[in-house]
Coordinates of C-alpha atoms and ligand atoms in Angstrom, one line a residue:
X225 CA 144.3 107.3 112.7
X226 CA 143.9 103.5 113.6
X227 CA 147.0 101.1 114.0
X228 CA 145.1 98.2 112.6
X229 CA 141.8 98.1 109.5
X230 CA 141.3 94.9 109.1
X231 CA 138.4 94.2 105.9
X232 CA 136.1 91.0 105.9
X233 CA 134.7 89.2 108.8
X234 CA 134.6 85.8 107.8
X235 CA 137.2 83.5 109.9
X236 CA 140.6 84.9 109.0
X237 CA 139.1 88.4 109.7
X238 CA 137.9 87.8 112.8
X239 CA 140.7 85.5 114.3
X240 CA 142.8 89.0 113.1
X241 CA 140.9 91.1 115.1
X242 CA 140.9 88.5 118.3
X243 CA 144.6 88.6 118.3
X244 CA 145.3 92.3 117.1
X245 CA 142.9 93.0 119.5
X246 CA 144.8 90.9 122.5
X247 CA 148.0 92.1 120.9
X248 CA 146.2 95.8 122.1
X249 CA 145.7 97.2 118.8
X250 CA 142.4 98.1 118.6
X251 CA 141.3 96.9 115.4
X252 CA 138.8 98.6 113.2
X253 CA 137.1 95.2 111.6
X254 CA 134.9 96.5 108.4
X255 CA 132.4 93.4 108.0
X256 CA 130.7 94.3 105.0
X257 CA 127.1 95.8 104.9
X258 CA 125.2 92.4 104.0
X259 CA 127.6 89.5 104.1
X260 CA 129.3 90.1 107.6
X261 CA 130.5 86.5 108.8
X262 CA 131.7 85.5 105.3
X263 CA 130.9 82.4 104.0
X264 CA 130.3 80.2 106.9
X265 CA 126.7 82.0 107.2
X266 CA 125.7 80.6 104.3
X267 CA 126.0 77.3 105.7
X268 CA 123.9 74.9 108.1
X269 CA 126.5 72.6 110.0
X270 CA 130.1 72.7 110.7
X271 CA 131.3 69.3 111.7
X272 CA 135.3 70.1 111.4
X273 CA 135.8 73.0 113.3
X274 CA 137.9 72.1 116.2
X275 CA 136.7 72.5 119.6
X276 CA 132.7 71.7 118.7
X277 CA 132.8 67.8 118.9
X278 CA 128.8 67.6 118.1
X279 CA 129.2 70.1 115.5
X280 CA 127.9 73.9 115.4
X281 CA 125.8 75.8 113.0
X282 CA 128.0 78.5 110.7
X283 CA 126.5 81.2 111.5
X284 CA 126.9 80.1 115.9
X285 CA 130.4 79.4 114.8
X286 CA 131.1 83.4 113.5
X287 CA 129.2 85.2 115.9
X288 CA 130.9 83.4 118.6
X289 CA 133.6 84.7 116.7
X290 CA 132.7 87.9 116.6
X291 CA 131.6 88.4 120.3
X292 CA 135.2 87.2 121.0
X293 CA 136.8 89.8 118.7
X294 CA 134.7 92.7 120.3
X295 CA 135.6 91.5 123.5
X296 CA 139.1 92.2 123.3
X297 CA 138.4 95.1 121.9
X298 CA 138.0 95.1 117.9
X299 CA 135.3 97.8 116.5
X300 CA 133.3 95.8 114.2
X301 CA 131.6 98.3 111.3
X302 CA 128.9 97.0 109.5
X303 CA 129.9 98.3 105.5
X304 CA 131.6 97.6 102.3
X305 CA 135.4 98.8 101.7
X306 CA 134.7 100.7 98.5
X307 CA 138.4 101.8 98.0
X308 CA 141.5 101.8 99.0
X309 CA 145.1 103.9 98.9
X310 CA 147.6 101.6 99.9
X311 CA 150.5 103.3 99.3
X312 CA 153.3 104.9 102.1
X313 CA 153.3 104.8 105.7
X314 CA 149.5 106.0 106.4
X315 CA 146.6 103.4 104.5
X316 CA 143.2 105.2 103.4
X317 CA 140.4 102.8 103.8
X318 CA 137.5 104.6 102.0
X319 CA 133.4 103.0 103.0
X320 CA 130.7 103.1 101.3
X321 CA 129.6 105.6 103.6
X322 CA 131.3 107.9 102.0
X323 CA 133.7 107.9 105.5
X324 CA 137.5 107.4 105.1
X325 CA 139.4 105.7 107.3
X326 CA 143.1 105.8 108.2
X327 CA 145.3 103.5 109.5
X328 CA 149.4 102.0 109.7
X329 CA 148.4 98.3 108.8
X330 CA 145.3 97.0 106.5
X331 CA 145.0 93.6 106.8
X332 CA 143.0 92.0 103.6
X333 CA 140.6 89.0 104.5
X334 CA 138.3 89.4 102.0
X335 CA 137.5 86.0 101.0
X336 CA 136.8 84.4 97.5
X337 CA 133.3 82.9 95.9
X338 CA 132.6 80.3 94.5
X339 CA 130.8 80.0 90.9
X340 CA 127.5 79.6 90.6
X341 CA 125.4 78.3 88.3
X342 CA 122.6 81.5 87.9
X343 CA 120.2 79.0 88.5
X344 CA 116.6 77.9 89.8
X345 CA 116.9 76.0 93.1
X346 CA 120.5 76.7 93.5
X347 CA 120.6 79.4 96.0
X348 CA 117.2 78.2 97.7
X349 CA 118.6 74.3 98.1
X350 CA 122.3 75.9 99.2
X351 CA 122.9 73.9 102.4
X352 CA 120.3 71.5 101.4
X353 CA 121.9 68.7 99.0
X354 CA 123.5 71.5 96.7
X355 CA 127.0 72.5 98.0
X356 CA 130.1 74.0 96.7
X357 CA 132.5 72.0 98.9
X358 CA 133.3 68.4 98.9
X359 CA 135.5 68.4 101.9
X360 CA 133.3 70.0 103.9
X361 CA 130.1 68.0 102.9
X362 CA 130.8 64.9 101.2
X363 CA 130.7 63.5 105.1
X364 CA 126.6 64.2 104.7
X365 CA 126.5 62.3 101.5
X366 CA 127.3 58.7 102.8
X367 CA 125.6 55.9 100.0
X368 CA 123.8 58.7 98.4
X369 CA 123.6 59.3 94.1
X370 CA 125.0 62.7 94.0
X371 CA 126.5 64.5 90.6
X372 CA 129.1 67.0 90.5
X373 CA 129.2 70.0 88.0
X374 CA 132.2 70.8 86.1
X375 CA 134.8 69.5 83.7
X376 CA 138.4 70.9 85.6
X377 CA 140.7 69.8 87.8
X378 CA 138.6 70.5 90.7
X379 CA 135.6 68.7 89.4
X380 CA 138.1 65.7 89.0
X381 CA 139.2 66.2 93.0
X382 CA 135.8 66.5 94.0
X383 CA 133.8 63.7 92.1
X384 CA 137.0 61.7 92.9
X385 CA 137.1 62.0 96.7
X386 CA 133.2 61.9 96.7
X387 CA 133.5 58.1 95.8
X388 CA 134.7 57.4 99.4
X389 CA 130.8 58.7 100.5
X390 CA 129.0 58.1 97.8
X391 CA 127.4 55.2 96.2
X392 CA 127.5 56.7 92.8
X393 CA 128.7 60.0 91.4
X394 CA 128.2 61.7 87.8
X395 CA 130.0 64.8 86.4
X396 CA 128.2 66.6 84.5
X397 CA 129.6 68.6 82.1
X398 CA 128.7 71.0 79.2
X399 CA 131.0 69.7 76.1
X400 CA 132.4 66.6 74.7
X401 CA 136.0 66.7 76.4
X402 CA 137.3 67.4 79.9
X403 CA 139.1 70.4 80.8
X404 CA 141.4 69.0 83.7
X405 CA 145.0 67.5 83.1
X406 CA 145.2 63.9 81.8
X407 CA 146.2 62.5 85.2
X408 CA 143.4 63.8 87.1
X409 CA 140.8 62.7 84.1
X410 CA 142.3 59.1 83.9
X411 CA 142.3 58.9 88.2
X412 CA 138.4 59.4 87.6
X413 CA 137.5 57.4 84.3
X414 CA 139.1 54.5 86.4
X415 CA 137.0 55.0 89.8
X416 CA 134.0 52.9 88.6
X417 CA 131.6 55.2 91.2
X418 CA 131.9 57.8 88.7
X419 CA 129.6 57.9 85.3
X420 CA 130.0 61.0 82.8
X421 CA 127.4 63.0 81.8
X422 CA 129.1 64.9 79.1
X423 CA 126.8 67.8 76.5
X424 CA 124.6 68.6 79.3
X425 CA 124.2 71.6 81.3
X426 CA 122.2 71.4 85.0
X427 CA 119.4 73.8 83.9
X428 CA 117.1 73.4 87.3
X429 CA 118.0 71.9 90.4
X430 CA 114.3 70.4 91.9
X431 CA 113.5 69.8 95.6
X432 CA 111.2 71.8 98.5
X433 CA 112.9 71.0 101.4
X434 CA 116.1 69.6 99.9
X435 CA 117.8 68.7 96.6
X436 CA 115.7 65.9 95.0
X437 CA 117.2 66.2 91.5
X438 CA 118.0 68.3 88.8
X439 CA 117.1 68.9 85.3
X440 CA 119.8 68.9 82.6
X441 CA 119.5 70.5 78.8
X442 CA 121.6 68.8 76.5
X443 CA 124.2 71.1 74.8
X444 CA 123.8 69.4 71.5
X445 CA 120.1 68.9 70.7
X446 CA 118.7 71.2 73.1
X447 CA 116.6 68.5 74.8
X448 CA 116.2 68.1 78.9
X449 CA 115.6 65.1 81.1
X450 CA 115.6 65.0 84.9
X451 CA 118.2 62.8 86.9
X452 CA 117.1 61.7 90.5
X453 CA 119.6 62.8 93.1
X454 CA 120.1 63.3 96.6
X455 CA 123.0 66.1 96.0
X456 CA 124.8 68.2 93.5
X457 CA 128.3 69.6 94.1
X458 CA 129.0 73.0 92.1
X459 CA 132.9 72.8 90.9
X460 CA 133.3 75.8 88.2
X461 CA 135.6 78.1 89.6
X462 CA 136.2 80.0 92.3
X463 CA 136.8 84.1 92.4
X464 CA 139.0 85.7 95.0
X465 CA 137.7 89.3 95.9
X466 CA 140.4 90.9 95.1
X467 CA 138.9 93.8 93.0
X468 CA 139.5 96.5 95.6
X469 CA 143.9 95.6 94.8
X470 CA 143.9 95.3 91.5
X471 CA 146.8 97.7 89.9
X472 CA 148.3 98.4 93.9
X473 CA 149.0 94.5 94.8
X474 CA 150.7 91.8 93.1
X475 CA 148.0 89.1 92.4
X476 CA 149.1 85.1 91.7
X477 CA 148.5 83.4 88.3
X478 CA 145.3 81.6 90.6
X479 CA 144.2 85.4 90.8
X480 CA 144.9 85.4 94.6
X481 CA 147.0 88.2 96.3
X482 CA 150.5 87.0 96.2
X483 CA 152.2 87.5 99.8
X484 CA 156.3 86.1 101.0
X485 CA 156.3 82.6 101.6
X486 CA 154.6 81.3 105.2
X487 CA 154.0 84.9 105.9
X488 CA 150.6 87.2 105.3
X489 CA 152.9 90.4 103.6
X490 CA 152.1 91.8 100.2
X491 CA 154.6 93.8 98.2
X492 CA 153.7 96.8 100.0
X493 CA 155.0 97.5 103.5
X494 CA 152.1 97.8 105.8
X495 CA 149.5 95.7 103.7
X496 CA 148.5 91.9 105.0
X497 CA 146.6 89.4 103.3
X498 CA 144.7 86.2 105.1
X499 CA 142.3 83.4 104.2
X500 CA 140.8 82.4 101.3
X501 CA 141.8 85.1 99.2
X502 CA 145.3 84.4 99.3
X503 CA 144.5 80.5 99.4
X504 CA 144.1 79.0 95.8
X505 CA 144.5 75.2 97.7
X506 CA 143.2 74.6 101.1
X507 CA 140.2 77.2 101.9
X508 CA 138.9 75.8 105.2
X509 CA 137.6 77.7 107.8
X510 CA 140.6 76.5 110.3
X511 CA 143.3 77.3 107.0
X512 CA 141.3 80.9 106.9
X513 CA 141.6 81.5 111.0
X514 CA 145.4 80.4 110.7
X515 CA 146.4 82.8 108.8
X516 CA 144.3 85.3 110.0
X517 CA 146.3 84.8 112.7
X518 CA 149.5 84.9 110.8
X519 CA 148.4 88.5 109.5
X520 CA 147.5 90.2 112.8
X521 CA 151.4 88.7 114.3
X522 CA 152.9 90.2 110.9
X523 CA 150.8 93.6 111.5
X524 CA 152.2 93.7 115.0
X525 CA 155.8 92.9 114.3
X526 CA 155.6 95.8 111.7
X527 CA 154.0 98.5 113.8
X528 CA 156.6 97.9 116.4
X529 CA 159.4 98.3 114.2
X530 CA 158.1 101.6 112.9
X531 CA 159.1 104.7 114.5
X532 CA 157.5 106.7 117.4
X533 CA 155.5 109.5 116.1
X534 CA 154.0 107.5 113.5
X535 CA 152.6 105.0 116.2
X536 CA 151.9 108.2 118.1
X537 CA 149.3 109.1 115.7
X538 CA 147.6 105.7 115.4
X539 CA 147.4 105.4 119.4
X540 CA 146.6 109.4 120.1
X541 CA 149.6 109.1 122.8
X542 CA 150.2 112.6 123.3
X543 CA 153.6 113.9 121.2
X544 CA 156.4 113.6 123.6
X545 CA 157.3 118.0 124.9
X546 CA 160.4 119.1 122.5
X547 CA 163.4 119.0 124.6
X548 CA 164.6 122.3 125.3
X549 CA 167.9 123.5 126.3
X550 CA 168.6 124.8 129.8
X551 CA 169.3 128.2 130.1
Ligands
FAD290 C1 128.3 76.7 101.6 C2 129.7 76.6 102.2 C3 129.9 75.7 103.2 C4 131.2 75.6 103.8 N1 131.4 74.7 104.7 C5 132.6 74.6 105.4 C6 132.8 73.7 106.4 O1 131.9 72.9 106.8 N2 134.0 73.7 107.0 C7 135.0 74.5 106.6 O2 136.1 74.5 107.2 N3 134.9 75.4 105.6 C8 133.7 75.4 105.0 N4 133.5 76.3 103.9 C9 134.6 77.1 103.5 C10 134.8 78.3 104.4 O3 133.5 79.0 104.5 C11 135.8 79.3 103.9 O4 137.0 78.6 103.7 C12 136.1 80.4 104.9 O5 134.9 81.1 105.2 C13 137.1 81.4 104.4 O6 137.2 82.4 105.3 P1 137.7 83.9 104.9 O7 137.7 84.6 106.2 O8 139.0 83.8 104.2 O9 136.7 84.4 103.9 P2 135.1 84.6 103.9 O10 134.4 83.7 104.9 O11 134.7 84.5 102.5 O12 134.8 86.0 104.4 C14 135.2 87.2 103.7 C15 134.5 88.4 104.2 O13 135.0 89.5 103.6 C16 133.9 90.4 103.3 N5 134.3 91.3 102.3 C17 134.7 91.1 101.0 N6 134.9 92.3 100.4 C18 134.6 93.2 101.3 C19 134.6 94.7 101.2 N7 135.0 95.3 100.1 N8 134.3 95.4 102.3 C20 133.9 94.7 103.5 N9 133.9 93.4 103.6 C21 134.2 92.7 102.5 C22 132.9 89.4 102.8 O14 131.6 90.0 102.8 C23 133.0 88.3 103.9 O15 132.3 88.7 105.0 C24 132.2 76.4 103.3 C25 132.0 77.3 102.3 C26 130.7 77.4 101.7 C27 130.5 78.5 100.6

């Protein structure tokens, strides 16, 4: 049995492991079988990451990450959680494998997704003028025509902050009215950067080497047009991965995992949750390493408190000899 699982690798996974690893705990870090590093791979270059004035690529930035996980002694499996038992003193941690794994502390940092459109060029011009993140790329977009994609709050946020980069912005979105509260809708009809696209649905995005433009199909009469841009921010929604929980923790109305206040701790003793998937706000990489770190202090501060023979069995200390009386 392991003191410490921890499941995801993406920044608050991995600044877990660094300081349950320091903290001595030996962490088991299960990375996932194809997405180890999290989000950040997906990306080209990280200019707000503290400590990398000229910037770093994402995926430099989490296998730098990773290195200094293993190096204080985290075991870094590459495979999926498939389920988990969460309940009493000892965790069960089963991988897809088919191995189960035990342990006194699971620390969730699983991460959400974004939305995506299910389209042509999305996936292939990711990075490249189509982004799902306006506060980490708006910066690239300075005097640019860019649109973004949605009709909520968010899409408000995003077109709305845009305006400080971009020379113009449209939102494009799929009916007649907006989805996001009056105050956010009127704080964008007012920015005169912003022009609404409204009965259209972004049905291609074009470009070889990066976004060029997309084509839209209006909802109404089923015809398309292109639109000439030099970027297109995707703001529809974003899904925590919280399927492995669902029925053993309490999840918030955003659909995050719910933990006490400042702190990483579910409503089950034993069980931590850090990153993006508790975060329905923030969701930076340096809001996801914070309180990864939050989790692996909280993990330690529990196992300490928990009595001997338990820990016994997650650090193979040998049981202490029964204490006999003296003839
Ligand atoms: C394209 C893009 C660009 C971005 N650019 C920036 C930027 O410039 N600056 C910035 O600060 N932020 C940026 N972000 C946001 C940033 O990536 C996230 O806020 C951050 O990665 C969240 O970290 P996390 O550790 O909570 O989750 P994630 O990075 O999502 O990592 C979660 C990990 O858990 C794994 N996982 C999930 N379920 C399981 C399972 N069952 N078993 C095993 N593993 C599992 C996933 O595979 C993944 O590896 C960007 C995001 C995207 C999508």
């Amino acid at each position: 049995m392991r003191q410490v699982i921890i499941i995801g690798s993406g920044p608050a996974g991995y600044t877990a492991a660094i300081y349950a690893g320091r903290a001595g705990l030996k962490p088991l870090v299960v990375a996932s079988s194809v997405e180890a590093g999290g989000e950040l791979m997906k990306t080209t270059e990280i200019e707000n990451f503290p400590g990398f004035p000229e910037g770093l690529q994402g995926p430099d930035l989490m296998f730098k990450m990773q290195e200094q996980a293993e190096r204080f002694g985290a075991e870094v499996l590459l495979d999926d959680v498939v389920s988990v038992d969460l309940e009493g003193d000892v965790k069960r941690v089963t991988l897809g494998s088919g191995d189960v794994e035990e342990a006194l502390t699971v620390i969730f940092a699983t991460g959400s997704a974004y939305r995506k459109l299910g389209i042509e060029g999305e996936e292939r011009l990711s990075g490249r003028g189509v982004s799902w993140c306006a506060t980490c790329d708006g910066f690239f977009f300075k005097e640019k025509n860019i649109a973004v994609v949605g009709g909520g709050d968010s899409a408000m946020e995003e077109a709305t902050f845009l305006t400080r980069f971009a020379t113009k912005v449209y939102v494009i979105h799929r009916s007649e009215s907006l989805r996001a509260s009056k105050i956010m809708q009127q704080r964008a009809f007012d920015n005169d950067k912003i022009e609404f696209l409204y009965n259209k649905t972004v049905t291609e995005v074009v470009g070889d080497e990066k976004a060029t433009g997309v084509v839209l199909t209006d909802t109404v009469d089923g015809s398309t047009s292109t639109l000439d841009l030099d970027g297109l921010f995707i703001a529809i929604g974003n899904d925590p991965r919280v399927h492995l929980v669902h029925g053993q923790l309490d999840l918030t109305s955003a659909g995050t995992i719910a933990v006490d206040g400042r702190s990483s701790k579910t409503n089950l003793t034993g069980v931590f949750a850090a990153g993006d998937v508790i975060d329905d706000t923030y969701r930076q990489a340096i809001t996801a390493a914070g309180s990864g770190t939050v989790a692996a202090l909280d993990a330690e501060h529990y196992l300490a408190g928990l009595p001997k023979d338990l820990l016994d069995q997650a650090t193979g200390a040998a049981p202490a000899e029964p204490v006999t009386a003296s003839a």
